[in-house]
XYZ file of N, CA and C in Angstrom:
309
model
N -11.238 -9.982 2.473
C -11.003 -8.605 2.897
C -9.538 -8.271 2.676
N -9.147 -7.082 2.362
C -8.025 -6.827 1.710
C -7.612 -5.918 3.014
N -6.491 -5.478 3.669
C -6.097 -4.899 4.936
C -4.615 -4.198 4.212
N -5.273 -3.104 4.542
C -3.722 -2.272 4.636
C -3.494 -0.932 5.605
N -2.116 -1.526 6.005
C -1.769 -0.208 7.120
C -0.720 0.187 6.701
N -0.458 1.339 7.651
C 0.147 2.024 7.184
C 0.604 3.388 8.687
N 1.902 2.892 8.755
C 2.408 3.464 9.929
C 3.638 4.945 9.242
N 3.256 6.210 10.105
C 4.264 7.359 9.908
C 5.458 7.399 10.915
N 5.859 7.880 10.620
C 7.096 8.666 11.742
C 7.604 10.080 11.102
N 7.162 11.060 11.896
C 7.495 12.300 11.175
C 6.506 12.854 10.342
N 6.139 12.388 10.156
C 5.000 12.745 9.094
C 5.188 11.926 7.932
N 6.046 11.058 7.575
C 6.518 9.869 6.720
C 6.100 8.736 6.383
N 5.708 8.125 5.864
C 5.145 6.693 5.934
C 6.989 6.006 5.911
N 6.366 5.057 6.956
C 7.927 4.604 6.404
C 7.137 3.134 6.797
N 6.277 2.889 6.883
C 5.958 1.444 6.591
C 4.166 1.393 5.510
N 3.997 0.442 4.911
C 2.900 -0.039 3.921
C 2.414 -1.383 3.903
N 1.368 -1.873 4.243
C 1.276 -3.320 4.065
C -0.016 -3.525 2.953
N -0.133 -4.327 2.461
C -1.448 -4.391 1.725
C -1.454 -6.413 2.314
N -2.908 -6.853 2.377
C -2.684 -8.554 3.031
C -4.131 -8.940 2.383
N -4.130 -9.510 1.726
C -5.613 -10.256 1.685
C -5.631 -10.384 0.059
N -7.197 -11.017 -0.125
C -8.166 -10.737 -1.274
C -9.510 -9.922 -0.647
N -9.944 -9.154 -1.767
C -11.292 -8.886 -1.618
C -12.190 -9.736 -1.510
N -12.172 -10.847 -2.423
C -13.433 -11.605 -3.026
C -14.502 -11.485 -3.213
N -14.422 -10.129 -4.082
C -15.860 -9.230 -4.101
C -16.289 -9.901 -5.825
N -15.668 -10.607 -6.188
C -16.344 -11.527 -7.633
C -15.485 -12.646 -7.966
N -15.828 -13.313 -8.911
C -14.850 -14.653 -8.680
C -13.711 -13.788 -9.323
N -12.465 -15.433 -9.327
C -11.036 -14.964 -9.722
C -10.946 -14.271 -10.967
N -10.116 -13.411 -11.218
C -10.222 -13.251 -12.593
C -10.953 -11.961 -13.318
N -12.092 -11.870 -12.325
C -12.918 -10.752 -12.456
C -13.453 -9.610 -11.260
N -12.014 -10.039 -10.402
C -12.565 -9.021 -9.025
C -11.616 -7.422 -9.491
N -12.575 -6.341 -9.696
C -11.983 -5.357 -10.172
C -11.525 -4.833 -8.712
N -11.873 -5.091 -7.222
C -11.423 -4.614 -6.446
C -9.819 -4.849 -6.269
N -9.682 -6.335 -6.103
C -8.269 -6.535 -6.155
C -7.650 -6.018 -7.427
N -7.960 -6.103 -8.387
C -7.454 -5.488 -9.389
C -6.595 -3.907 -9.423
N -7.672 -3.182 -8.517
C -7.140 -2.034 -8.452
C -6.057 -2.069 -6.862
N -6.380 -2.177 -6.258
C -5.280 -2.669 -5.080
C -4.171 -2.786 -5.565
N -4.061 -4.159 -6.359
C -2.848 -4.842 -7.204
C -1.783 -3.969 -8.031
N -2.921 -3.072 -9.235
C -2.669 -2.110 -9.737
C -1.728 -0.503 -8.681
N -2.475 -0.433 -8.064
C -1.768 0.661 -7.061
C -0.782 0.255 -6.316
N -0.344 -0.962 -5.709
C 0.505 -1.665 -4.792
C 1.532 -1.558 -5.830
N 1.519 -2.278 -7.144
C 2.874 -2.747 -7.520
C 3.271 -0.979 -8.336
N 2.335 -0.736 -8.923
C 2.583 0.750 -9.741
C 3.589 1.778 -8.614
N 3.189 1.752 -7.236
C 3.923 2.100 -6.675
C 4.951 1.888 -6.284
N 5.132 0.591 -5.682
C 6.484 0.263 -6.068
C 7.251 0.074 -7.407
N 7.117 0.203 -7.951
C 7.634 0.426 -9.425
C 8.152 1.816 -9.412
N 7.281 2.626 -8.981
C 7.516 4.018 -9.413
C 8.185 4.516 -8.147
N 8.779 3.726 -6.896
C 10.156 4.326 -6.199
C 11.622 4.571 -7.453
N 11.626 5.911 -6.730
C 13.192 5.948 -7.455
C 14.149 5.499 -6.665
N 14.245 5.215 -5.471
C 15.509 4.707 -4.425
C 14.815 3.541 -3.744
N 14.680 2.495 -4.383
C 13.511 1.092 -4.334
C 15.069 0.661 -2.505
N 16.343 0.686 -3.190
C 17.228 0.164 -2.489
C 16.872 0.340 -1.081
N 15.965 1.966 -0.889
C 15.875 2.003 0.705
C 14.880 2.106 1.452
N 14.398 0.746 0.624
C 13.086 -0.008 1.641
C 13.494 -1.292 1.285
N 12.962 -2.145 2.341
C 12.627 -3.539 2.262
C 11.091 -3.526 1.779
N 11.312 -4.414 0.477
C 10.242 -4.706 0.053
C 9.607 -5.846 -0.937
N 8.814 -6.172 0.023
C 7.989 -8.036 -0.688
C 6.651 -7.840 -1.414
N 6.560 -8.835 -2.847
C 5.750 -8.857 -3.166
C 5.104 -9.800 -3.233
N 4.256 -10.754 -2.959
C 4.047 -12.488 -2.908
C 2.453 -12.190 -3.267
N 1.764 -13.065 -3.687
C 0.133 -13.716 -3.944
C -0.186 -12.940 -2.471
N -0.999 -12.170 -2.689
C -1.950 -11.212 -1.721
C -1.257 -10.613 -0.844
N 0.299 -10.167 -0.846
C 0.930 -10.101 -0.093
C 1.755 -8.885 -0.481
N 1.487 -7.402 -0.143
C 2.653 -6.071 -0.619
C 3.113 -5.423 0.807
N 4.819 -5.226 1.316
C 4.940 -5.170 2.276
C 6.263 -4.161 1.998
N 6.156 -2.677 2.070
C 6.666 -1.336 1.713
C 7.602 -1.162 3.156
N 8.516 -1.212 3.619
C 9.362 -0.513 4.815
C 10.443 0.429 4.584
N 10.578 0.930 5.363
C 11.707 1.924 5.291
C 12.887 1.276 5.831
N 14.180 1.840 5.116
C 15.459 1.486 6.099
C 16.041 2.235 6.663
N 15.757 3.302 6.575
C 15.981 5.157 6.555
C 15.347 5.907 6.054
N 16.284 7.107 5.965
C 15.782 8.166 5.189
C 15.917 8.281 3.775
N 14.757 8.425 3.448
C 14.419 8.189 1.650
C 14.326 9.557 1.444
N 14.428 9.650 -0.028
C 14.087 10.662 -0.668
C 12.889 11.622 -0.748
N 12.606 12.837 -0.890
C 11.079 13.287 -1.158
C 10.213 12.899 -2.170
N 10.905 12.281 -3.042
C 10.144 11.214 -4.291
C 9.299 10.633 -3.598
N 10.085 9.420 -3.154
C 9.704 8.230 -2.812
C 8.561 8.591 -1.816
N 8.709 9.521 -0.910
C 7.741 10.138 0.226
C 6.501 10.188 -0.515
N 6.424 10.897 -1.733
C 5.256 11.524 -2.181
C 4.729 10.273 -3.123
N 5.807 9.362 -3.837
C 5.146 8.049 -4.409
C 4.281 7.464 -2.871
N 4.862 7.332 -2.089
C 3.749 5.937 -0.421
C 2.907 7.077 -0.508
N 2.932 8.343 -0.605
C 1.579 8.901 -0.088
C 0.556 8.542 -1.099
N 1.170 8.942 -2.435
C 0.033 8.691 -3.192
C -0.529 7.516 -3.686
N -0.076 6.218 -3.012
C -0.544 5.140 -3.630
C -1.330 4.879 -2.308
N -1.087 5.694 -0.448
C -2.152 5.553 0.158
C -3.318 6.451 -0.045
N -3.030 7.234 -0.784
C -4.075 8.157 -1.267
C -5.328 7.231 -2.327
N -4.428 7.015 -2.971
C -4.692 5.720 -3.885
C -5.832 4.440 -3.403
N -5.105 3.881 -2.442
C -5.597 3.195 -1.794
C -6.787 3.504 -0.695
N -6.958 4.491 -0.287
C -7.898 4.834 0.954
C -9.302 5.510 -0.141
N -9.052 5.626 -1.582
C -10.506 6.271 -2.407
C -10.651 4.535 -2.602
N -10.290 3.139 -2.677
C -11.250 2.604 -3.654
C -11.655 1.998 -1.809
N -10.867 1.692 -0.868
C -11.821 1.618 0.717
C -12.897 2.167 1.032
N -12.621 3.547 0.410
C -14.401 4.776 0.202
C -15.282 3.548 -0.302
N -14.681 3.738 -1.698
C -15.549 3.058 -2.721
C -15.660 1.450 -2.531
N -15.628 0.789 -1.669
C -15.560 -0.632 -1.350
C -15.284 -1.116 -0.074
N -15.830 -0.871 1.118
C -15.515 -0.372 2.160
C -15.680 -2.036 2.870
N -16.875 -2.838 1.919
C -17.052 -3.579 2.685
C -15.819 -4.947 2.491
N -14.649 -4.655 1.003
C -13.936 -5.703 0.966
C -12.327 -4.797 1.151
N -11.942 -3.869 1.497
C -11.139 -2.870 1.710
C -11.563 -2.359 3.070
N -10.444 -2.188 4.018
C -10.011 -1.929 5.358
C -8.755 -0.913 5.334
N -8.824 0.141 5.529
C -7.490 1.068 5.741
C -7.350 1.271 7.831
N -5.970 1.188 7.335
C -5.592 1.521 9.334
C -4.167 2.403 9.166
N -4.474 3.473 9.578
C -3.272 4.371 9.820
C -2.683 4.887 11.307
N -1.864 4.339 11.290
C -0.692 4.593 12.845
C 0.294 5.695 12.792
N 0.540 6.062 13.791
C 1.529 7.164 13.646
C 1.773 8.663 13.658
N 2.552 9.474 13.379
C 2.090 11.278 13.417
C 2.714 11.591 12.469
């Protein structure tokens, strides 16, 4: 099961976690993690001010924080990779878990 939360402040995400595998097919051929993987790192990639978050990437492991106040980029990159992330949970509900905290 793949787990990701995802806490606001302000209306902000200022935290992201992604933790697990799916293991919805063997290695190699799980398109669930695949797309997870795909959206986790694409997003971080695609911060323009990467400097103001703490952020880890390890084997099943994507962990997005804030250190402040970021840019409106970067705002609208975490939204859309939880946007991202909460259609393939639709679509895979039983190896994908979304949890959202916050206002």
């Amino acid at each position: 099961m793949i787990n990701i939360k995802a806490n606001r402040k302000d209306g902000k995400i200022v935290y992201l976690s992604v933790e697990g595998h799916a293991n919805s097919a063997e290695k190699g051929k799980d398109i669930v993690c695949a797309a997870v993987s795909a959206i986790s790192v694409g997003g971080i990639n695609a911060l323009t001010s990467p400097d103001k978050f703490n952020l880890k990437v390890e084997n099943g492991f994507v962990e997005v924080s804030s250190k402040g106040v970021a840019n409106e980029d970067d705002y609208k990159v975490l939204e859309t990779m939880l946007t991202q992330l909460k259609s393939v949970a639709e679509s895979y509900s039983k190896y994908v878990k979304v949890i959202e905290k916050g206002n």
